[in-house]
Amino acid sequence: MISPDHPRLPDSRIGLLLINLGTPDAPEVRAVRRYLAEFLSDPRVIEIPMLAWKPILHGIVLRTRPRKSAEAYNQIWTNEGSPLRAIAHRQAQALRARLPEVSVHFAMRYGNPGISAALENMALEGCSRILAAPLYPQYSAATTATANDAVFGALARMRWQPALRTLPPYYGDPLYIDALAANLGRQLAALDFEPERLLLSFHGMPAKTLELGDPYHCHCQKTARLLSEALGREVDVAFQSKFGRAKWLEPATDATLAAYPTRGVKRMAIATPGFSADCIETLEELGIRGRETFRRAGGERFALLDCLNDSDEGLALIEQLARRELAGWLQQS
């Protein structure tokens, strides 16, 4: 018998939490500084002893980088706000229709909406079983692991914890490769020119992460190989977004773009299969600065292909991955 003063319990539900990296709340210096302070204070992201890194972060990086980053965000900000947050919102909204039996939410590892707040809201809705889905196809400690860290940390503060599953990396999953091939193939066919090269640009990581056992580089290479086979065309691979003076994974995207025209490549397309949604790294770093780098070097035609975003292929991929990982739970709901 339930005590009459016992709080009302909501009906048990299954939840899906889509997780992406993050974005500032506004393209303004103060908001960007707050976002970067959270992001660059994560020991999974900056693997330098905090005693050595903290003076650099607060004494140099957060004094100089926010203004430059705010200018970059201003170039891509939309009427809906941050492109990444807007796309994440549309993904979640569309998946609610595709998965009516599941409570779908989205969260950012850094910035808003945060993972902890999202999980609290899901618990209030009665989500007793949750699939946390970091939307990173290729596993890295600086992306997948830190997203899961934040999920586990939030649960550690809960009195009544939901059961939890986490989405594994899907870098070589046929569902992912097929979605990419269909989506990119459609975009390539719609271009008004034939690219001489297709460059796949993945987010860079310090080279030491490979030496420490991070499988990210291998995952990126396998994605590229399988996608090349699925598209029936050769691809090049490069790594972008280098930060700091340490050696990073190579070849670098900006160097590759600058070198293409000297090798006779005047028409190219670039895709970013490691990003589930377009963001500052794709829209500004590649779509604006990368295009300028290529053209200054003598390039003529440049096409930045969209991420999967909330395309039919992208939504079908997330739905299929979620249904597979929720097997056994959905039948019991």
mmCIF file of C-alpha atoms in Angstrom:
data_model
loop_
_atom_site.group_PDB
_atom_site.id
_atom_site.type_symbol
_atom_site.label_atom_id
_atom_site.label_comp_id
_atom_site.label_asym_id
_atom_site.label_seq_id
_atom_site.Cartn_x
_atom_site.Cartn_y
_atom_site.Cartn_z
ATOM 1 C CA MET A 1 0.000 0.000 0.000
ATOM 2 C CA ILE A 2 1.317 3.464 -0.963
ATOM 3 C CA SER A 3 1.378 6.033 1.817
ATOM 4 C CA PRO A 4 -1.131 8.869 1.205
ATOM 5 C CA ASP A 5 1.636 11.465 1.553
ATOM 6 C CA HIS A 6 3.933 9.709 -0.913
ATOM 7 C CA PRO A 7 4.770 12.001 -3.870
ATOM 8 C CA ARG A 8 2.968 11.177 -7.113
ATOM 9 C CA LEU A 9 5.071 9.006 -9.406
ATOM 10 C CA PRO A 10 4.877 9.593 -13.164
ATOM 11 C CA ASP A 11 4.345 6.643 -15.480
ATOM 12 C CA SER A 12 7.582 4.899 -16.407
ATOM 13 C CA ARG A 13 9.014 6.034 -19.748
ATOM 14 C CA ILE A 14 12.028 5.382 -21.948
ATOM 15 C CA GLY A 15 14.269 8.336 -22.752
ATOM 16 C CA LEU A 16 16.746 9.178 -25.503
ATOM 17 C CA LEU A 17 19.281 11.933 -24.835
ATOM 18 C CA LEU A 18 21.110 13.237 -27.910
ATOM 19 C CA ILE A 19 24.439 14.798 -26.933
ATOM 20 C CA ASN A 20 26.646 17.127 -28.935
ATOM 21 C CA LEU A 21 29.691 19.219 -28.110
ATOM 22 C CA GLY A 22 28.253 22.634 -27.355
ATOM 23 C CA THR A 23 27.955 26.276 -28.272
ATOM 24 C CA PRO A 24 27.961 29.663 -26.550
ATOM 25 C CA ASP A 25 24.604 31.257 -25.767
ATOM 26 C CA ALA A 26 25.369 34.284 -27.934
ATOM 27 C CA PRO A 27 28.041 35.430 -30.425
ATOM 28 C CA GLU A 28 29.384 37.853 -27.845
ATOM 29 C CA VAL A 29 32.737 37.957 -26.087
ATOM 30 C CA ARG A 30 31.340 37.366 -22.592
ATOM 31 C CA ALA A 31 29.246 34.364 -23.655
ATOM 32 C CA VAL A 32 32.090 32.894 -25.693
ATOM 33 C CA ARG A 33 34.523 33.329 -22.794
ATOM 34 C CA ARG A 34 32.133 31.491 -20.462
ATOM 35 C CA TYR A 35 31.752 28.673 -22.990
ATOM 36 C CA LEU A 36 35.486 28.354 -23.662
ATOM 37 C CA ALA A 37 36.273 28.397 -19.942
ATOM 38 C CA GLU A 38 34.066 25.341 -19.449
ATOM 39 C CA PHE A 39 35.284 23.579 -22.575
ATOM 40 C CA LEU A 40 39.007 24.186 -22.057
ATOM 41 C CA SER A 41 38.870 23.325 -18.345
ATOM 42 C CA ASP A 42 37.895 19.742 -19.163
ATOM 43 C CA PRO A 43 40.891 17.466 -18.440
ATOM 44 C CA ARG A 44 39.649 15.121 -21.173
ATOM 45 C CA VAL A 45 40.084 17.952 -23.692
ATOM 46 C CA ILE A 46 43.322 19.505 -22.418
ATOM 47 C CA GLU A 47 45.531 16.708 -21.124
ATOM 48 C CA ILE A 48 47.963 18.987 -19.340
ATOM 49 C CA PRO A 49 48.316 19.057 -15.534
ATOM 50 C CA MET A 50 45.878 21.682 -14.267
ATOM 51 C CA LEU A 51 48.561 23.458 -12.247
ATOM 52 C CA ALA A 52 50.435 24.134 -15.476
ATOM 53 C CA TRP A 53 47.397 24.750 -17.700
ATOM 54 C CA LYS A 54 45.262 26.999 -15.488
ATOM 55 C CA PRO A 55 47.601 30.052 -15.589
ATOM 56 C CA ILE A 56 47.829 29.724 -19.383
ATOM 57 C CA LEU A 57 44.070 29.349 -19.758
ATOM 58 C CA HIS A 58 43.121 32.308 -17.571
ATOM 59 C CA GLY A 59 46.172 34.439 -18.183
ATOM 60 C CA ILE A 60 46.399 34.140 -21.967
ATOM 61 C CA VAL A 61 43.765 32.029 -23.745
ATOM 62 C CA LEU A 62 40.623 33.495 -22.148
ATOM 63 C CA ARG A 63 42.005 37.002 -22.590
ATOM 64 C CA THR A 64 42.617 36.692 -26.318
ATOM 65 C CA ARG A 65 40.637 33.869 -27.903
ATOM 66 C CA PRO A 66 37.028 34.869 -26.986
ATOM 67 C CA ARG A 67 37.057 38.026 -29.124
ATOM 68 C CA LYS A 68 38.332 36.189 -32.181
ATOM 69 C CA SER A 69 35.873 33.323 -31.635
ATOM 70 C CA ALA A 70 32.982 35.744 -31.131
ATOM 71 C CA GLU A 71 33.754 37.299 -34.520
ATOM 72 C CA ALA A 72 33.677 33.841 -36.081
ATOM 73 C CA TYR A 73 30.360 32.964 -34.430
ATOM 74 C CA ASN A 74 28.885 36.260 -35.638
ATOM 75 C CA GLN A 75 29.512 35.188 -39.218
ATOM 76 C CA ILE A 76 27.404 32.043 -38.913
ATOM 77 C CA TRP A 77 24.776 32.997 -36.293
ATOM 78 C CA THR A 78 21.195 32.656 -37.543
ATOM 79 C CA ASN A 79 17.761 33.967 -36.634
ATOM 80 C CA GLU A 80 17.326 30.690 -34.737
ATOM 81 C CA GLY A 81 20.576 31.290 -32.846
ATOM 82 C CA SER A 82 23.545 28.955 -32.902
ATOM 83 C CA PRO A 83 23.388 26.638 -35.956
ATOM 84 C CA LEU A 84 24.426 23.643 -33.837
ATOM 85 C CA ARG A 85 21.725 24.233 -31.231
ATOM 86 C CA ALA A 86 19.087 24.925 -33.891
ATOM 87 C CA ILE A 87 19.924 21.703 -35.738
ATOM 88 C CA ALA A 88 19.981 19.710 -32.485
ATOM 89 C CA HIS A 89 16.533 21.083 -31.647
ATOM 90 C CA ARG A 90 15.210 20.068 -35.069
ATOM 91 C CA GLN A 91 16.767 16.608 -34.764
ATOM 92 C CA ALA A 92 15.096 16.024 -31.398
ATOM 93 C CA GLN A 93 11.768 17.375 -32.614
ATOM 94 C CA ALA A 94 11.771 15.150 -35.707
ATOM 95 C CA LEU A 95 12.813 12.073 -33.727
ATOM 96 C CA ARG A 96 9.875 12.532 -31.342
ATOM 97 C CA ALA A 97 7.620 11.895 -34.313
ATOM 98 C CA ARG A 98 9.717 8.938 -35.464
ATOM 99 C CA LEU A 99 9.943 7.452 -31.946
ATOM 100 C CA PRO A 100 6.575 8.263 -30.364
ATOM 101 C CA GLU A 101 7.168 5.724 -27.590
ATOM 102 C CA VAL A 102 10.361 7.492 -26.488
ATOM 103 C CA SER A 103 10.934 10.790 -24.686
ATOM 104 C CA VAL A 104 13.590 12.515 -26.816
ATOM 105 C CA HIS A 105 15.763 15.322 -25.464
ATOM 106 C CA PHE A 106 19.020 16.942 -26.545
ATOM 107 C CA ALA A 107 21.889 18.412 -24.555
ATOM 108 C CA MET A 108 25.318 19.945 -24.970
ATOM 109 C CA ARG A 109 28.438 18.782 -23.162
ATOM 110 C CA TYR A 110 29.426 22.421 -22.741
ATOM 111 C CA GLY A 111 26.952 25.285 -22.603
ATOM 112 C CA ASN A 112 23.185 25.031 -22.719
ATOM 113 C CA PRO A 113 21.048 23.012 -22.522
ATOM 114 C CA GLY A 114 23.364 21.087 -20.212
ATOM 115 C CA ILE A 115 23.430 17.345 -19.694
ATOM 116 C CA SER A 116 22.611 17.486 -15.990
ATOM 117 C CA ALA A 117 19.540 19.687 -16.505
ATOM 118 C CA ALA A 118 18.336 17.488 -19.363
ATOM 119 C CA LEU A 119 18.612 14.321 -17.263
ATOM 120 C CA GLU A 120 16.786 15.987 -14.367
ATOM 121 C CA ASN A 121 13.943 16.939 -16.707
ATOM 122 C CA MET A 122 13.827 13.418 -18.093
ATOM 123 C CA ALA A 123 13.668 11.974 -14.578
ATOM 124 C CA LEU A 124 10.763 14.304 -13.765
ATOM 125 C CA GLU A 125 8.992 13.005 -16.870
ATOM 126 C CA GLY A 126 9.355 9.491 -15.486
ATOM 127 C CA CYS A 127 12.193 8.245 -17.673
ATOM 128 C CA SER A 128 13.343 5.200 -15.748
ATOM 129 C CA ARG A 129 15.470 3.892 -18.642
ATOM 130 C CA ILE A 130 17.629 6.242 -20.703
ATOM 131 C CA LEU A 131 19.856 5.834 -23.738
ATOM 132 C CA ALA A 132 22.573 8.513 -23.709
ATOM 133 C CA ALA A 133 23.667 9.051 -27.310
ATOM 134 C CA PRO A 134 26.832 11.078 -27.877
ATOM 135 C CA LEU A 135 26.583 11.827 -31.606
ATOM 136 C CA TYR A 136 30.241 11.194 -32.340
ATOM 137 C CA PRO A 137 30.694 8.384 -34.886
ATOM 138 C CA GLN A 138 34.412 8.048 -34.136
ATOM 139 C CA TYR A 139 35.370 7.457 -30.497
ATOM 140 C CA SER A 140 37.651 9.897 -28.728
ATOM 141 C CA ALA A 141 38.260 10.456 -25.055
ATOM 142 C CA ALA A 142 37.819 14.198 -25.717
ATOM 143 C CA THR A 143 34.330 13.724 -27.158
ATOM 144 C CA THR A 144 32.547 10.449 -26.425
ATOM 145 C CA ALA A 145 34.229 9.770 -23.092
ATOM 146 C CA THR A 146 33.741 13.234 -21.649
ATOM 147 C CA ALA A 147 30.069 13.225 -22.697
ATOM 148 C CA ASN A 148 29.609 9.937 -20.862
ATOM 149 C CA ASP A 149 31.559 11.336 -17.880
ATOM 150 C CA ALA A 150 29.016 14.151 -17.628
ATOM 151 C CA VAL A 151 26.119 11.696 -17.808
ATOM 152 C CA PHE A 152 27.604 9.469 -15.111
ATOM 153 C CA GLY A 153 28.372 12.511 -12.966
ATOM 154 C CA ALA A 154 24.793 13.717 -13.183
ATOM 155 C CA LEU A 155 23.480 10.280 -12.214
ATOM 156 C CA ALA A 156 25.896 10.175 -9.276
ATOM 157 C CA ARG A 157 24.014 13.133 -7.792
ATOM 158 C CA MET A 158 20.592 11.541 -8.166
ATOM 159 C CA ARG A 159 18.882 9.714 -5.342
ATOM 160 C CA TRP A 160 16.719 7.663 -7.716
ATOM 161 C CA GLN A 161 18.815 6.798 -10.740
ATOM 162 C CA PRO A 162 17.381 5.632 -14.066
ATOM 163 C CA ALA A 163 18.828 2.592 -15.791
ATOM 164 C CA LEU A 164 21.348 3.733 -18.378
ATOM 165 C CA ARG A 165 22.712 2.655 -21.726
ATOM 166 C CA THR A 166 25.229 4.561 -23.844
ATOM 167 C CA LEU A 167 25.482 4.632 -27.631
ATOM 168 C CA PRO A 168 28.733 3.056 -28.809
ATOM 169 C CA PRO A 169 30.783 4.633 -31.625
ATOM 170 C CA TYR A 170 29.438 3.801 -35.069
ATOM 171 C CA TYR A 171 32.350 4.791 -37.333
ATOM 172 C CA GLY A 172 32.124 1.653 -39.472
ATOM 173 C CA ASP A 173 28.471 0.749 -38.988
ATOM 174 C CA PRO A 174 26.768 -0.005 -42.335
ATOM 175 C CA LEU A 175 23.846 2.192 -41.241
ATOM 176 C CA TYR A 176 26.191 5.159 -40.880
ATOM 177 C CA ILE A 177 28.214 4.515 -44.033
ATOM 178 C CA ASP A 178 25.049 4.041 -46.105
ATOM 179 C CA ALA A 179 23.535 7.254 -44.706
ATOM 180 C CA LEU A 180 26.695 9.208 -45.484
ATOM 181 C CA ALA A 181 27.020 7.760 -48.975
ATOM 182 C CA ALA A 182 23.404 8.501 -49.856
ATOM 183 C CA ASN A 183 23.507 12.007 -48.420
ATOM 184 C CA LEU A 184 26.877 13.030 -49.852
ATOM 185 C CA GLY A 185 26.154 11.328 -53.161
ATOM 186 C CA ARG A 186 22.977 13.386 -53.501
ATOM 187 C CA GLN A 187 24.821 16.618 -52.675
ATOM 188 C CA LEU A 188 27.663 15.866 -55.084
ATOM 189 C CA ALA A 189 25.220 15.123 -57.878
ATOM 190 C CA ALA A 190 23.518 18.484 -57.309
ATOM 191 C CA LEU A 191 26.730 20.507 -57.766
ATOM 192 C CA ASP A 192 27.139 22.517 -60.959
ATOM 193 C CA PHE A 193 30.701 21.296 -61.345
ATOM 194 C CA GLU A 194 32.588 18.020 -61.016
ATOM 195 C CA PRO A 195 35.039 18.063 -58.079
ATOM 196 C CA GLU A 196 38.492 16.775 -58.901
ATOM 197 C CA ARG A 197 38.982 15.751 -55.267
ATOM 198 C CA LEU A 198 36.696 15.003 -52.332
ATOM 199 C CA LEU A 199 38.342 15.884 -49.026
ATOM 200 C CA LEU A 200 37.056 14.382 -45.783
ATOM 201 C CA SER A 201 37.976 16.695 -42.920
ATOM 202 C CA PHE A 202 37.801 15.273 -39.406
ATOM 203 C CA HIS A 203 38.265 17.250 -36.214
ATOM 204 C CA GLY A 204 41.901 17.113 -35.190
ATOM 205 C CA MET A 205 43.340 15.712 -31.973
ATOM 206 C CA PRO A 206 46.820 16.014 -30.462
ATOM 207 C CA ALA A 207 49.094 13.320 -31.881
ATOM 208 C CA LYS A 208 49.838 12.058 -28.372
ATOM 209 C CA THR A 209 46.231 10.877 -28.024
ATOM 210 C CA LEU A 210 47.041 8.187 -30.584
ATOM 211 C CA GLU A 211 50.160 7.228 -28.649
ATOM 212 C CA LEU A 212 48.099 7.024 -25.442
ATOM 213 C CA GLY A 213 45.713 4.526 -27.005
ATOM 214 C CA ASP A 214 42.861 6.682 -28.296
ATOM 215 C CA PRO A 215 41.340 4.835 -31.314
ATOM 216 C CA TYR A 216 40.089 8.046 -32.944
ATOM 217 C CA HIS A 217 42.629 8.217 -35.775
ATOM 218 C CA CYS A 218 41.986 4.589 -36.737
ATOM 219 C CA HIS A 219 38.224 5.136 -36.614
ATOM 220 C CA CYS A 220 38.503 8.140 -38.939
ATOM 221 C CA GLN A 221 40.610 6.199 -41.417
ATOM 222 C CA LYS A 222 38.155 3.303 -41.462
ATOM 223 C CA THR A 223 35.201 5.633 -41.987
ATOM 224 C CA ALA A 224 37.054 7.207 -44.916
ATOM 225 C CA ARG A 225 37.929 3.851 -46.480
ATOM 226 C CA LEU A 226 34.383 2.489 -46.213
ATOM 227 C CA LEU A 227 32.849 5.729 -47.466
ATOM 228 C CA SER A 228 35.234 5.793 -50.426
ATOM 229 C CA GLU A 229 34.131 2.275 -51.339
ATOM 230 C CA ALA A 230 30.446 3.152 -50.937
ATOM 231 C CA LEU A 231 30.755 6.282 -53.097
ATOM 232 C CA GLY A 232 32.920 4.560 -55.676
ATOM 233 C CA ARG A 233 35.469 7.367 -55.694
ATOM 234 C CA GLU A 234 38.777 8.219 -54.063
ATOM 235 C CA VAL A 235 38.821 10.512 -51.043
ATOM 236 C CA ASP A 236 41.511 12.405 -49.179
ATOM 237 C CA VAL A 237 41.640 12.656 -45.381
ATOM 238 C CA ALA A 238 42.769 15.614 -43.289
ATOM 239 C CA PHE A 239 42.367 16.945 -39.748
ATOM 240 C CA GLN A 240 41.259 20.440 -38.799
ATOM 241 C CA SER A 241 40.977 22.802 -35.808
ATOM 242 C CA LYS A 242 44.511 22.580 -34.447
ATOM 243 C CA PHE A 243 44.899 24.351 -31.106
ATOM 244 C CA GLY A 244 48.155 25.173 -29.336
ATOM 245 C CA ARG A 245 51.739 24.327 -30.222
ATOM 246 C CA ALA A 246 51.715 20.565 -29.732
ATOM 247 C CA LYS A 247 51.910 18.216 -32.704
ATOM 248 C CA TRP A 248 48.451 17.214 -33.968
ATOM 249 C CA LEU A 249 47.182 14.518 -36.281
ATOM 250 C CA GLU A 250 48.199 15.120 -39.882
ATOM 251 C CA PRO A 251 47.794 16.073 -42.637
ATOM 252 C CA ALA A 252 46.228 19.368 -41.590
ATOM 253 C CA THR A 253 43.124 20.495 -43.470
ATOM 254 C CA ASP A 254 44.315 24.072 -44.011
ATOM 255 C CA ALA A 255 47.661 22.886 -45.396
ATOM 256 C CA THR A 256 45.894 20.408 -47.681
ATOM 257 C CA LEU A 257 43.597 23.131 -49.035
ATOM 258 C CA ALA A 258 46.549 25.418 -49.715
ATOM 259 C CA ALA A 259 48.467 22.638 -51.472
ATOM 260 C CA TYR A 260 45.690 21.418 -53.774
ATOM 261 C CA PRO A 261 46.047 24.124 -56.490
ATOM 262 C CA THR A 262 49.824 23.607 -56.641
ATOM 263 C CA ARG A 263 49.053 19.969 -57.473
ATOM 264 C CA GLY A 264 46.614 20.939 -60.215
ATOM 265 C CA VAL A 265 43.428 20.539 -58.178
ATOM 266 C CA LYS A 266 41.289 23.586 -58.985
ATOM 267 C CA ARG A 267 37.824 22.159 -58.226
ATOM 268 C CA MET A 268 37.067 20.385 -54.976
ATOM 269 C CA ALA A 269 34.394 19.438 -52.450
ATOM 270 C CA ILE A 270 34.874 18.972 -48.739
ATOM 271 C CA ALA A 271 32.761 16.919 -46.320
ATOM 272 C CA THR A 272 32.915 16.463 -42.553
ATOM 273 C CA PRO A 273 31.646 12.963 -41.711
ATOM 274 C CA GLY A 274 32.755 13.169 -38.071
ATOM 275 C CA PHE A 275 30.309 15.998 -37.328
ATOM 276 C CA SER A 276 26.651 15.076 -36.865
ATOM 277 C CA ALA A 277 25.547 18.696 -37.289
ATOM 278 C CA ASP A 278 26.977 21.798 -38.883
ATOM 279 C CA CYS A 279 28.692 24.143 -36.454
ATOM 280 C CA ILE A 280 31.448 26.749 -36.278
ATOM 281 C CA GLU A 281 34.096 24.198 -37.286
ATOM 282 C CA THR A 282 32.278 23.393 -40.516
ATOM 283 C CA LEU A 283 30.483 26.617 -41.427
ATOM 284 C CA GLU A 284 33.138 29.171 -40.466
ATOM 285 C CA GLU A 285 36.431 27.301 -40.316
ATOM 286 C CA LEU A 286 35.856 25.443 -43.592
ATOM 287 C CA GLY A 287 33.034 27.258 -45.352
ATOM 288 C CA ILE A 288 34.587 30.713 -44.936
ATOM 289 C CA ARG A 289 38.271 30.467 -43.989
ATOM 290 C CA GLY A 290 38.893 27.165 -45.778
ATOM 291 C CA ARG A 291 37.309 28.490 -48.963
ATOM 292 C CA GLU A 292 39.497 31.603 -48.788
ATOM 293 C CA THR A 293 42.630 29.499 -48.251
ATOM 294 C CA PHE A 294 41.863 27.389 -51.315
ATOM 295 C CA ARG A 295 41.052 30.340 -53.556
ATOM 296 C CA ARG A 296 44.051 32.401 -52.477
ATOM 297 C CA ALA A 297 46.236 29.441 -53.461
ATOM 298 C CA GLY A 298 44.699 29.437 -56.942
ATOM 299 C CA GLY A 299 41.635 27.219 -56.526
ATOM 300 C CA GLU A 300 38.554 27.963 -58.614
ATOM 301 C CA ARG A 301 35.537 25.981 -57.386
ATOM 302 C CA PHE A 302 34.926 24.977 -53.768
ATOM 303 C CA ALA A 303 31.905 23.243 -52.258
ATOM 304 C CA LEU A 304 31.314 22.610 -48.567
ATOM 305 C CA LEU A 305 28.886 19.712 -48.252
ATOM 306 C CA ASP A 306 26.353 19.710 -45.417
ATOM 307 C CA CYS A 307 26.612 17.398 -42.425
ATOM 308 C CA LEU A 308 23.842 14.831 -42.005
ATOM 309 C CA ASN A 309 22.037 17.370 -39.789
ATOM 310 C CA ASP A 310 18.264 16.761 -39.792
ATOM 311 C CA SER A 311 18.207 15.334 -43.312
ATOM 312 C CA ASP A 312 16.119 12.244 -43.992
ATOM 313 C CA GLU A 313 19.298 10.152 -44.046
ATOM 314 C CA GLY A 314 20.554 11.653 -40.794
ATOM 315 C CA LEU A 315 17.291 11.213 -38.935
ATOM 316 C CA ALA A 316 16.820 7.656 -40.199
ATOM 317 C CA LEU A 317 20.354 6.824 -39.010
ATOM 318 C CA ILE A 318 19.764 8.106 -35.462
ATOM 319 C CA GLU A 319 16.374 6.402 -35.296
ATOM 320 C CA GLN A 320 17.790 3.045 -36.411
ATOM 321 C CA LEU A 321 20.757 3.270 -34.049
ATOM 322 C CA ALA A 322 18.452 4.195 -31.166
ATOM 323 C CA ARG A 323 15.977 1.394 -31.858
ATOM 324 C CA ARG A 324 18.815 -1.126 -31.976
ATOM 325 C CA GLU A 325 20.329 0.081 -28.694
ATOM 326 C CA LEU A 326 16.887 0.204 -27.043
ATOM 327 C CA ALA A 327 16.126 -3.406 -27.972
ATOM 328 C CA GLY A 328 14.444 -5.166 -25.054
ATOM 329 C CA TRP A 329 13.347 -1.912 -23.471
ATOM 330 C CA LEU A 330 10.888 -0.750 -26.114
ATOM 331 C CA GLN A 331 8.963 -4.003 -26.005
ATOM 332 C CA GLN A 332 8.518 -3.618 -22.238
ATOM 333 C CA SER A 333 7.425 0.017 -22.237
#
